PDB file of C-alpha atoms and ligand atoms in Angstrom:
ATOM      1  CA  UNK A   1     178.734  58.399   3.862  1.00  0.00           C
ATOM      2  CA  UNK A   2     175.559  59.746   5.803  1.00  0.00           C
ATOM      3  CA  UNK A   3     173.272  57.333   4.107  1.00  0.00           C
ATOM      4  CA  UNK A   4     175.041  54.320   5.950  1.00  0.00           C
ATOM      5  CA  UNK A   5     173.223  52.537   8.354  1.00  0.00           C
ATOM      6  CA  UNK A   6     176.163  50.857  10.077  1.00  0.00           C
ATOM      7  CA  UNK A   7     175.699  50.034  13.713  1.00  0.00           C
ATOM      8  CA  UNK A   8     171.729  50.571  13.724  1.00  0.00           C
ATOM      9  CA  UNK A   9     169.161  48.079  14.624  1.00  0.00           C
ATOM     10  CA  UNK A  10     166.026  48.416  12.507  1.00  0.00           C
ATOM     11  CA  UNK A  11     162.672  46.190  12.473  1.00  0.00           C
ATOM     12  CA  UNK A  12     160.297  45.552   9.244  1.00  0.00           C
ATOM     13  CA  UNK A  13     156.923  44.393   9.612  1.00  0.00           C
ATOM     14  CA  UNK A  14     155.358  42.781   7.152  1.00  0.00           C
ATOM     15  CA  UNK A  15     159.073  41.845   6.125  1.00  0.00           C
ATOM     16  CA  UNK A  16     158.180  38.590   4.461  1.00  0.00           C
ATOM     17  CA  UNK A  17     157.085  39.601   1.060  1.00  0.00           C
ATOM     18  CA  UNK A  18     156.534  42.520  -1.463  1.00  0.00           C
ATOM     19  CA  UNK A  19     157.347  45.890  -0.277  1.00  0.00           C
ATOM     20  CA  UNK A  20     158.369  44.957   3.422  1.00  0.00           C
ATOM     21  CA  UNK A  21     161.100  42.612   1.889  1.00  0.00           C
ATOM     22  CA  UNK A  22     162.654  45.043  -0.597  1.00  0.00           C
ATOM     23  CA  UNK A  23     162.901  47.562   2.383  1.00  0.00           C
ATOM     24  CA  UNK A  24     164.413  44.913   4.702  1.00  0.00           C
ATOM     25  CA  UNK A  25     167.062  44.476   1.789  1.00  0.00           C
ATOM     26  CA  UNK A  26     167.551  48.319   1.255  1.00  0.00           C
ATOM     27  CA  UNK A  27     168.237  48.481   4.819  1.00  0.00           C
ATOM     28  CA  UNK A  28     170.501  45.486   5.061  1.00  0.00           C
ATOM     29  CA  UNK A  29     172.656  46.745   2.151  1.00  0.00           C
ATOM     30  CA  UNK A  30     173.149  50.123   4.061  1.00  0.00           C
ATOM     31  CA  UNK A  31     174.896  48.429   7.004  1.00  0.00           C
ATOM     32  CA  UNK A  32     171.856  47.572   9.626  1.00  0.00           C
ATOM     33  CA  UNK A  33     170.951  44.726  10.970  1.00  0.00           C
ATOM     34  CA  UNK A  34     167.324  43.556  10.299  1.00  0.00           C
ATOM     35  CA  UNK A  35     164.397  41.879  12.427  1.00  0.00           C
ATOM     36  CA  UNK A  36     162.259  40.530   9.744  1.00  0.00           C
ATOM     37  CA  UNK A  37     158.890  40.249  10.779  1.00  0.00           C
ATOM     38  CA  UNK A  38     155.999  38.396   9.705  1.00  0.00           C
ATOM     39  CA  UNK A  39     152.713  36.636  10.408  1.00  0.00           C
ATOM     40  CA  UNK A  40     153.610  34.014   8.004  1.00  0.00           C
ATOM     41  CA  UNK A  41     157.268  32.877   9.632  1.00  0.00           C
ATOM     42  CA  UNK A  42     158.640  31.003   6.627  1.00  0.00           C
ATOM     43  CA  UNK A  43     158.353  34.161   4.544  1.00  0.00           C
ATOM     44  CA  UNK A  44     160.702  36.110   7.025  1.00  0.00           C
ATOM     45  CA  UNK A  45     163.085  33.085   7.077  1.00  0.00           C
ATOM     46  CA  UNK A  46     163.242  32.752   3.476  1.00  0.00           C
ATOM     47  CA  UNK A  47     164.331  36.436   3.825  1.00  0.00           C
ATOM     48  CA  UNK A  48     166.969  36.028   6.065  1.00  0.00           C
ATOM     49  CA  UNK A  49     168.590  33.914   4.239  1.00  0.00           C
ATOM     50  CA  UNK A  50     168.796  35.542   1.184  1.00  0.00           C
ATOM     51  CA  UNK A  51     170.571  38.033   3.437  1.00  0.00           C
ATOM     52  CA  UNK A  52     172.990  35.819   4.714  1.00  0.00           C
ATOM     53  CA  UNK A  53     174.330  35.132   1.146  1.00  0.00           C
ATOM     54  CA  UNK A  54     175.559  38.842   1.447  1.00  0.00           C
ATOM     55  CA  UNK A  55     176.281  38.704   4.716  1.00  0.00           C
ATOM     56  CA  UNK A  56     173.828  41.008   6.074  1.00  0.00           C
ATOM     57  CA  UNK A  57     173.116  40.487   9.746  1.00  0.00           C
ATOM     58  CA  UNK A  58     169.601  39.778  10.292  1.00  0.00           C
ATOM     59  CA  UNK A  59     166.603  37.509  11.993  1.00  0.00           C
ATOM     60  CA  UNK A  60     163.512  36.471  11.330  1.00  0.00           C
ATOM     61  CA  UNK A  61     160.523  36.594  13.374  1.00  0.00           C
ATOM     62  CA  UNK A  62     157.208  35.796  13.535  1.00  0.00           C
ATOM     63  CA  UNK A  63     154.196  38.297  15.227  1.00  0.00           C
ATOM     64  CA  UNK A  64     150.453  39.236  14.121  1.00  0.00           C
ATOM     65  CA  UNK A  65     150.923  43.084  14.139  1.00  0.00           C
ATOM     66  CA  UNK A  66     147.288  43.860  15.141  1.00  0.00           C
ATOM     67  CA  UNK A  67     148.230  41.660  18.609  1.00  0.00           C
ATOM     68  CA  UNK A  68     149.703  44.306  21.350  1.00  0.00           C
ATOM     69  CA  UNK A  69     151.408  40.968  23.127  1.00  0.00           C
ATOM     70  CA  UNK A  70     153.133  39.910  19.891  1.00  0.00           C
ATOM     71  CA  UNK A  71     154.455  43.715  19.409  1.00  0.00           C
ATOM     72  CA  UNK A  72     155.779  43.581  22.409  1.00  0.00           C
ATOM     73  CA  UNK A  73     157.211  40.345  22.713  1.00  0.00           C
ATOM     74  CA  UNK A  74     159.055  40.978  19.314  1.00  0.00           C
ATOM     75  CA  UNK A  75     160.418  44.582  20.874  1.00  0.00           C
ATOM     76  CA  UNK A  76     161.905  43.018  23.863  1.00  0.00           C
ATOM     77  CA  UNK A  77     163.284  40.500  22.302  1.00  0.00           C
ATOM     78  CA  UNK A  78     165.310  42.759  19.760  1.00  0.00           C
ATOM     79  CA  UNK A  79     166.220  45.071  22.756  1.00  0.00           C
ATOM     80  CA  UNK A  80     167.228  41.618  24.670  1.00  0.00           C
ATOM     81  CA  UNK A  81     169.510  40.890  21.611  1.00  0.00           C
ATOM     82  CA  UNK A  82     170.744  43.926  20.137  1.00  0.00           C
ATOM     83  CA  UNK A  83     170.221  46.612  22.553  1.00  0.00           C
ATOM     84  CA  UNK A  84     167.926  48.840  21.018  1.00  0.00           C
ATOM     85  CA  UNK A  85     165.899  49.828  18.101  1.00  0.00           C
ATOM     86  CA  UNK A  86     167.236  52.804  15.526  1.00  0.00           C
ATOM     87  CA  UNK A  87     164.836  51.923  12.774  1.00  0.00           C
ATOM     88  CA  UNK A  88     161.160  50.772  13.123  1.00  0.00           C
ATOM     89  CA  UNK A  89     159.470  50.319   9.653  1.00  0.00           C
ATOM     90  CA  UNK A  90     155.776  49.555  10.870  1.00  0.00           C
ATOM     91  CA  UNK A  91     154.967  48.497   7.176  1.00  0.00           C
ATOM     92  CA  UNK A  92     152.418  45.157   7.496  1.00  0.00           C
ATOM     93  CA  UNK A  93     149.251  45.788   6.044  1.00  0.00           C
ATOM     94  CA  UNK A  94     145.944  43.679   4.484  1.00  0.00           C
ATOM     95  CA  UNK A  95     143.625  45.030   1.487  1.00  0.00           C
ATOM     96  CA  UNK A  96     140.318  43.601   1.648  1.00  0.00           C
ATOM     97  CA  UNK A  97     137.349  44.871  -1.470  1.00  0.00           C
ATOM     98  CA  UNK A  98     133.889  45.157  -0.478  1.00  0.00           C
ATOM     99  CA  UNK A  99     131.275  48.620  -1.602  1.00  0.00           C
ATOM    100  CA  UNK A 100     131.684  50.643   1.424  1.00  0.00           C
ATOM    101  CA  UNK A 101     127.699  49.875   2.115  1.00  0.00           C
ATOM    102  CA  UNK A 102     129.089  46.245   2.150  1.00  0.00           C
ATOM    103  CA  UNK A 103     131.638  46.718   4.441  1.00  0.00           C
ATOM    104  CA  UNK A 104     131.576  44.302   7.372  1.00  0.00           C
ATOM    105  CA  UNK A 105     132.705  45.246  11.060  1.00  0.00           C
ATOM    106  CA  UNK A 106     135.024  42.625  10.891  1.00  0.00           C
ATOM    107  CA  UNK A 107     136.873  44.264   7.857  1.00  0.00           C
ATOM    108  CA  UNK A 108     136.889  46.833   9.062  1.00  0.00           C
ATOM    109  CA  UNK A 109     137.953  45.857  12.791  1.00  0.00           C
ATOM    110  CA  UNK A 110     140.545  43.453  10.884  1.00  0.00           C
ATOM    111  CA  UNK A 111     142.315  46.373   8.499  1.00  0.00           C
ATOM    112  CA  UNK A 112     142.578  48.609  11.313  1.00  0.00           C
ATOM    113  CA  UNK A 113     143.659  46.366  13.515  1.00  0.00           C
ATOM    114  CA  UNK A 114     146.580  45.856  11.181  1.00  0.00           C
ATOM    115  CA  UNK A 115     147.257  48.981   9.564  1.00  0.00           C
ATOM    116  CA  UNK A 116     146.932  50.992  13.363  1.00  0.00           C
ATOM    117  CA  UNK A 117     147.597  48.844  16.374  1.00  0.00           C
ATOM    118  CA  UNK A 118     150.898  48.369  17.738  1.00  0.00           C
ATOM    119  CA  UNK A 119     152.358  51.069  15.435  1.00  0.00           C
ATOM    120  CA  UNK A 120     154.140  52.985  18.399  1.00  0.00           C
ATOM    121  CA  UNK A 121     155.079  49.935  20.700  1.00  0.00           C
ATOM    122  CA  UNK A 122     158.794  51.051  19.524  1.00  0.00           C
ATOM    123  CA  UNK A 123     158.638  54.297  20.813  1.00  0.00           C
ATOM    124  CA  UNK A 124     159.365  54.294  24.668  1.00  0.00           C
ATOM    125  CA  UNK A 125     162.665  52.501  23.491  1.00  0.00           C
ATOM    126  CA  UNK A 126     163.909  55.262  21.202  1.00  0.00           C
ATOM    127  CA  UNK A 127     162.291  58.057  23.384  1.00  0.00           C
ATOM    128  CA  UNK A 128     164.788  56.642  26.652  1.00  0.00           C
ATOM    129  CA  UNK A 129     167.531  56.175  24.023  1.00  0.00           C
ATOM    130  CA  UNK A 130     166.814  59.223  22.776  1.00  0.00           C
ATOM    131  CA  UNK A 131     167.423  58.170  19.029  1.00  0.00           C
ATOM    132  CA  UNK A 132     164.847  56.637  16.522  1.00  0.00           C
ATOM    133  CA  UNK A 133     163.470  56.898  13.207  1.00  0.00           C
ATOM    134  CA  UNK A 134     159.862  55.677  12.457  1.00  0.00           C
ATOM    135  CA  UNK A 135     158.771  54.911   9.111  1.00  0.00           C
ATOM    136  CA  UNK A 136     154.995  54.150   8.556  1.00  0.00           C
ATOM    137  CA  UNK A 137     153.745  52.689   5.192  1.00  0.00           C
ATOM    138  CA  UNK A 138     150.700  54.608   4.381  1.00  0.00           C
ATOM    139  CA  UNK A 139     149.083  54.981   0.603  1.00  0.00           C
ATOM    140  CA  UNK A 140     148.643  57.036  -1.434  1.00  0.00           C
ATOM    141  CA  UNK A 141     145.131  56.392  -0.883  1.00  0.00           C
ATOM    142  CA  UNK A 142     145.534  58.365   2.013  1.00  0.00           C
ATOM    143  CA  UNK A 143     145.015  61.218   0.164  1.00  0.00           C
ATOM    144  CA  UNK A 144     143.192  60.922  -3.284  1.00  0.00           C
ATOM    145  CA  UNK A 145     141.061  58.207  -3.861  1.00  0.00           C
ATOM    146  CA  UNK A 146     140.757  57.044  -7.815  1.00  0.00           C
ATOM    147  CA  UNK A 147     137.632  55.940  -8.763  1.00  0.00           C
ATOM    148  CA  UNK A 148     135.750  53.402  -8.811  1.00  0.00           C
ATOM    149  CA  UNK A 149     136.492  51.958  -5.623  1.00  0.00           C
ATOM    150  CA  UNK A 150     136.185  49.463  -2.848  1.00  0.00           C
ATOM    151  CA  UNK A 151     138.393  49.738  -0.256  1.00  0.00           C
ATOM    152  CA  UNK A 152     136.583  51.811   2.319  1.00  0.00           C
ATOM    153  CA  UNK A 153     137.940  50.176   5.393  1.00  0.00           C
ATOM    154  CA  UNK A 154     141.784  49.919   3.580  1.00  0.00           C
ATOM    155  CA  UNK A 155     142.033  54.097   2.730  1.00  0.00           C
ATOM    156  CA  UNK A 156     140.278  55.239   6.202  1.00  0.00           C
ATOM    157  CA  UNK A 157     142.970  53.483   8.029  1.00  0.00           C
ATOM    158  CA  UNK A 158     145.848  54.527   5.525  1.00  0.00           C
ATOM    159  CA  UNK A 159     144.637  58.416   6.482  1.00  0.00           C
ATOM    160  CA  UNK A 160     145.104  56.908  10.233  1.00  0.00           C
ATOM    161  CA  UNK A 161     148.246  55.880   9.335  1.00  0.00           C
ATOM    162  CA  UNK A 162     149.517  59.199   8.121  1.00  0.00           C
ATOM    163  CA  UNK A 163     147.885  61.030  11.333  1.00  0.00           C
ATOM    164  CA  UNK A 164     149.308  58.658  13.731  1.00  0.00           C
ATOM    165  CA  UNK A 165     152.934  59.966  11.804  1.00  0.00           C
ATOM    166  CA  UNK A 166     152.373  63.965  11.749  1.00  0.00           C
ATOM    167  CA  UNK A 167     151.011  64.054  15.350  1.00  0.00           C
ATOM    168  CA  UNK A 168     153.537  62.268  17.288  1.00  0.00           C
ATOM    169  CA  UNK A 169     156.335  63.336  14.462  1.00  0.00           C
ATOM    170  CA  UNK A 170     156.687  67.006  16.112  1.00  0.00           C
ATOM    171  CA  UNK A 171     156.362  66.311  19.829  1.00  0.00           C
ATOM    172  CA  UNK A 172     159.404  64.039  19.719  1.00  0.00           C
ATOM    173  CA  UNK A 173     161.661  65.155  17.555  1.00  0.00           C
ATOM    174  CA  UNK A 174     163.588  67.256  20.345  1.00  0.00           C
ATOM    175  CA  UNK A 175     163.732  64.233  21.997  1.00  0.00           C
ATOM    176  CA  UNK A 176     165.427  62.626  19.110  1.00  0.00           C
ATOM    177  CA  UNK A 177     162.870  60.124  17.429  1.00  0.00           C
ATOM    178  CA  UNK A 178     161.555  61.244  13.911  1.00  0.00           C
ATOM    179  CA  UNK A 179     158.284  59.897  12.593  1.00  0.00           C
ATOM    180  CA  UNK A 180     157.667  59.729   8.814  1.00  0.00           C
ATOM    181  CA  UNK A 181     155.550  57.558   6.477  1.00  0.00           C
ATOM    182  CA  UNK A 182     155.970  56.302   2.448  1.00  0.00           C
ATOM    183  CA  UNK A 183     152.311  56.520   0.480  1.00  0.00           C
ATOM    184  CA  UNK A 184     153.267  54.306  -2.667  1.00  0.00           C
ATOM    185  CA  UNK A 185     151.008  54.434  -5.638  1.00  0.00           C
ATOM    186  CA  UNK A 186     150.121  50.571  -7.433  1.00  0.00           C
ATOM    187  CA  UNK A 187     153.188  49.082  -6.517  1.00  0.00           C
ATOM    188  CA  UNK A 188     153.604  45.370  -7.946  1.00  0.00           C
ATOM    189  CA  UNK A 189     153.306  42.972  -5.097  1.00  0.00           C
ATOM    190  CA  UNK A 190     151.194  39.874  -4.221  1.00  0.00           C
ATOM    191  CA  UNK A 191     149.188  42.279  -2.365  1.00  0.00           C
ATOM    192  CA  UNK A 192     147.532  43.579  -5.861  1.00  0.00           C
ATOM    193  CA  UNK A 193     147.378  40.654  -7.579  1.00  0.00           C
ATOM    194  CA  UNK A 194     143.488  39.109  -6.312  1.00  0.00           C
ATOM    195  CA  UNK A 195     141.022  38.471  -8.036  1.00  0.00           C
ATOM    196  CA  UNK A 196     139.044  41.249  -6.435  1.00  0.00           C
ATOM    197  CA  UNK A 197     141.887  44.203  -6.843  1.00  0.00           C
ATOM    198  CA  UNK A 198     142.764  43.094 -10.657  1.00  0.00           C
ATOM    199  CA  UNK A 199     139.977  45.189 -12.385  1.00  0.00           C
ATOM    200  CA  UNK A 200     140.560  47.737 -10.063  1.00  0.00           C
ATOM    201  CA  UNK A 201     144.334  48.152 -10.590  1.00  0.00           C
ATOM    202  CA  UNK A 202     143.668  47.896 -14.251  1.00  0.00           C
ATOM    203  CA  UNK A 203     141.290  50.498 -14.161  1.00  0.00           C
ATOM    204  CA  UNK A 204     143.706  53.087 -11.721  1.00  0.00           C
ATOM    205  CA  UNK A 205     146.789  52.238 -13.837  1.00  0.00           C
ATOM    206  CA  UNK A 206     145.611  54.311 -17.169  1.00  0.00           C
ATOM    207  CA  UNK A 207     145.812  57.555 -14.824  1.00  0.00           C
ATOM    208  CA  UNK A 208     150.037  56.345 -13.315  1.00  0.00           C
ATOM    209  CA  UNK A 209     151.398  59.777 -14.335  1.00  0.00           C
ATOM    210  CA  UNK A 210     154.953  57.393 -15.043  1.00  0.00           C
ATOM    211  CA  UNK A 211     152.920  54.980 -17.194  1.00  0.00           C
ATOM    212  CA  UNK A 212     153.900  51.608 -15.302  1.00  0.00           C
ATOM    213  CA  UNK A 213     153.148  50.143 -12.096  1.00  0.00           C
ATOM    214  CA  UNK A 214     156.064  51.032  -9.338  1.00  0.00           C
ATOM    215  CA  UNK A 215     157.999  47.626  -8.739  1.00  0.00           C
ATOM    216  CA  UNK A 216     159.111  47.399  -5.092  1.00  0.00           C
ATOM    217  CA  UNK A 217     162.883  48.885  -6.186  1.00  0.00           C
ATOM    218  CA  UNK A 218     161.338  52.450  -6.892  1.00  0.00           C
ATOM    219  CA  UNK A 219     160.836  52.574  -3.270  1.00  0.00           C
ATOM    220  CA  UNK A 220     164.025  51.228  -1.900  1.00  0.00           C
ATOM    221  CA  UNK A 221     166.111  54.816  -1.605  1.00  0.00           C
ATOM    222  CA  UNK A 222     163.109  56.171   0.026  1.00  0.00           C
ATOM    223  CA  UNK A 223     163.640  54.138   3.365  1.00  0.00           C
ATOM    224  CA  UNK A 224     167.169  54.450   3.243  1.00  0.00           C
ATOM    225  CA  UNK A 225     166.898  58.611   3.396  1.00  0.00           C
ATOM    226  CA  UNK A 226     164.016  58.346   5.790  1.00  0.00           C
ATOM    227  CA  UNK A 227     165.873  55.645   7.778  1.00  0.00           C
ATOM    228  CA  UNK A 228     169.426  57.602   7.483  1.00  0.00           C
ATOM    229  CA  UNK A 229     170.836  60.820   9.260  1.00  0.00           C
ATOM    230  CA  UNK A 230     170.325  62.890   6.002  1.00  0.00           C
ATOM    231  CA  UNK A 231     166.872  63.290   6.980  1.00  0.00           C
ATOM    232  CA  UNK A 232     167.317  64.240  10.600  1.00  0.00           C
ATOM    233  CA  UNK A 233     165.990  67.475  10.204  1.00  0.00           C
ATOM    234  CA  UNK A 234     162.853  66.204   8.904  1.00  0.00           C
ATOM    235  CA  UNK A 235     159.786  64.443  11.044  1.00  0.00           C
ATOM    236  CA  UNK A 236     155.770  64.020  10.086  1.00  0.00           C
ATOM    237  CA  UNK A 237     156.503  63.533   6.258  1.00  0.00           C
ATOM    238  CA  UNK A 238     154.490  61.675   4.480  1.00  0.00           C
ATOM    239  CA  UNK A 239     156.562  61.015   1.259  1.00  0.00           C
ATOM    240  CA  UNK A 240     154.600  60.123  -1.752  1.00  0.00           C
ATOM    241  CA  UNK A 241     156.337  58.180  -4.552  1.00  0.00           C
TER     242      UNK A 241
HETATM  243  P1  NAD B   1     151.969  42.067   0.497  1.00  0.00           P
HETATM  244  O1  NAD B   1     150.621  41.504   0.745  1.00  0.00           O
HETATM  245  O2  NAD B   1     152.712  41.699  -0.723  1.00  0.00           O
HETATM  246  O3  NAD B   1     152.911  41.779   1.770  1.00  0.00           O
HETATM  247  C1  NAD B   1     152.441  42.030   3.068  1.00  0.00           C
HETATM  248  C2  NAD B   1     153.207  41.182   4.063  1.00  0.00           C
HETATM  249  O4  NAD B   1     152.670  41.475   5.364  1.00  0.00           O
HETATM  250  C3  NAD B   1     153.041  39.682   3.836  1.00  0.00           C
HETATM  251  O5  NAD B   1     154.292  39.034   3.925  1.00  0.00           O
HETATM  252  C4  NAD B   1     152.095  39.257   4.957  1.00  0.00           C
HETATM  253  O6  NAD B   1     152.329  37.922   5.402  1.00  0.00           O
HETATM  254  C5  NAD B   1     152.428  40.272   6.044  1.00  0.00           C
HETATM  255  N1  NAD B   1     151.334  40.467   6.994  1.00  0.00           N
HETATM  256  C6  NAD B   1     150.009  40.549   6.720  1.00  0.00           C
HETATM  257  N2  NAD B   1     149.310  40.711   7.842  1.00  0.00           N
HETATM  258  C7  NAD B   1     150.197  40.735   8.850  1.00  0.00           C
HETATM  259  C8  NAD B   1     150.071  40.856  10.253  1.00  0.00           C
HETATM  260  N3  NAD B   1     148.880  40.973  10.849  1.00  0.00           N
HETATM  261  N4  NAD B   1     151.194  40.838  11.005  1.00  0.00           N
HETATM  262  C9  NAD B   1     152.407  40.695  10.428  1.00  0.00           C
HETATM  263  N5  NAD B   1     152.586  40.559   9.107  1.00  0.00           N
HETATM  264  C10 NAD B   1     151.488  40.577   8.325  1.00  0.00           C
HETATM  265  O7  NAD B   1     151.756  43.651   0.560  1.00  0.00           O
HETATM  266  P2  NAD B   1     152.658  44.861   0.007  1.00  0.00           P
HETATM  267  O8  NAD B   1     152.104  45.279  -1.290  1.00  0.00           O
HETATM  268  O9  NAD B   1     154.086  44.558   0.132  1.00  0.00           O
HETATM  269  O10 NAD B   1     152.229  45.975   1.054  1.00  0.00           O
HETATM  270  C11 NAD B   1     153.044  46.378   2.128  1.00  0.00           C
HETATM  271  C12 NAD B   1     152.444  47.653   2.694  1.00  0.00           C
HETATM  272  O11 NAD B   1     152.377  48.631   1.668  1.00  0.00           O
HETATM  273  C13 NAD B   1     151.025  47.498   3.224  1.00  0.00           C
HETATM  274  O12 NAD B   1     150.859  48.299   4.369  1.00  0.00           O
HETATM  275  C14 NAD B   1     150.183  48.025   2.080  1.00  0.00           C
HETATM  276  O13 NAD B   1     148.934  48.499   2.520  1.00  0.00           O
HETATM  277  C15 NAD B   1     151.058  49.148   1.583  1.00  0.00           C
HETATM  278  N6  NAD B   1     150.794  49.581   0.215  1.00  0.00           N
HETATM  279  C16 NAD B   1     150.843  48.708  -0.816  1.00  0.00           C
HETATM  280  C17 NAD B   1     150.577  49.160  -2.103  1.00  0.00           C
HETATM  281  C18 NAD B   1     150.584  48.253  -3.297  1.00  0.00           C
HETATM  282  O14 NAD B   1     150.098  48.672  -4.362  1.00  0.00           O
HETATM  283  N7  NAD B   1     151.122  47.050  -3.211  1.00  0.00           N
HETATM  284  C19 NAD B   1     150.268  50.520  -2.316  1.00  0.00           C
HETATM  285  C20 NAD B   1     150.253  51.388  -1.235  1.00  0.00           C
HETATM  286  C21 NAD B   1     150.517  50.909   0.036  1.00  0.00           C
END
């Protein structure tokens, strides 16, 4: 079946909660073995276990993504462990509201930090393995942005996000390593649920062309193909869903 993963190493950032945790589990259940990765430790761990009860391989670990040492402490220790890295889902990311005239340096430092920093510590690895698959989470605020709005900071670093996948994504794929990103719609996770994004999302969620929120399953089989050799032949995607 070319949608196994059997055999590959992959990493999740972000891994603890919402989105990042129903990838890890898509990923498990196709044969890999995990890194779960998280600023908040316990979330990763409480992961990893419920990935032991199917016996899925896997370890939690804790790094600030927006830290260059903490990247690259957690990539040497997965190459110390398990050899290499197949699958890199660089998939953390913070939403913070303010009017864009309100926008403070420090948001703005802090979600690009996040959402842009360490994204590509991975690829030296796959590039001298010559094998990798790199899947960004973007937005879909990347490209359209409903109204009204306050994320300034949040969608100017998503549209990073999906540059930093369609440069890179054609220079290497001769070389073996395929860059793609997912741009989810209003998917239901913590993430959404503050007391600043709650009008918002109510507001964005009469124009959902499906007429629901996306819960984090919708966007399971998405990492899977991106993650899988079905879509070898493919690099700088940025799937929407
Ligand atoms: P979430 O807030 O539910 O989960 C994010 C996880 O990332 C948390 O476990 C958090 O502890 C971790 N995290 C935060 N900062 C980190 C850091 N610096 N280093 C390591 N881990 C960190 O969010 P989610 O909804 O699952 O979102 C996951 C990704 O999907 C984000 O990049 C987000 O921007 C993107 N996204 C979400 C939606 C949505 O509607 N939920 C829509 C489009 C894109």
């Amino acid at each position: 079946d070319r949608l196994r993963l059997d055999c590959k190493v992959a990493y999740v950032t972000g891994g603890g909660q919402g989105i990042g945790r129903a990838f890890v589990h898509a990923l498990g259940e196709a044969g890999a073995k995990v890194a779960i990765i998280d600023i908040a430790l316990e979330k990763a761990q409480a992961v990893a276990k419920e990935l032991e009860v199917n016996g899925i391989k896997s370890v939690a670990m804790a790094a600030d993504v927006s830290k260059a040492e903490d990247v690259k402490r957690i990539v040497d220790s997965i190459v110390a462990n398990w050899g290499r890295i197949d699958i890199a889902c660089n998939n953390a990311g913070i939403n913070m509201n303010s009017a864009s005239e309100d926008t403070t340096l420090e948001e703005w430092d802090k979600t690009f930090n996040v959402s842009l920093r360490g994204l590509f510590m991975c690829c030296r690895i796959m590039l001298s393995q010559g094998y990798g698959k790199i899947i960004n989470t973007a937005s879909m605020a990347s490209l359209i942005v409903p109204h009204p709005q306050k994320q300034l900071a949040y969608n100017t670093s998503k549209a990073g996000v999906v540059k930093l996948t369609q440069t890179p994504g054609p220079e290497w794929i001769d070389r073996g390593v395929r860059v793609s990103c997912i741009s989810p719609g209003i998917v239901d996770t913590p993430l959404i649920h503050t007391d600043a994004l709650k009008p918002l999302v109510q507001r964005w969620s009469n124009n959902i062309p499906a007429g629901r929120l996306a819960r984090v399953t919708d966007l399971q089989a998405a990492v899977v193909y991106l993650a899988s050799e079905v879509s070898d032949y493919m690099t700088g995607h940025n799937l929407v869903i």
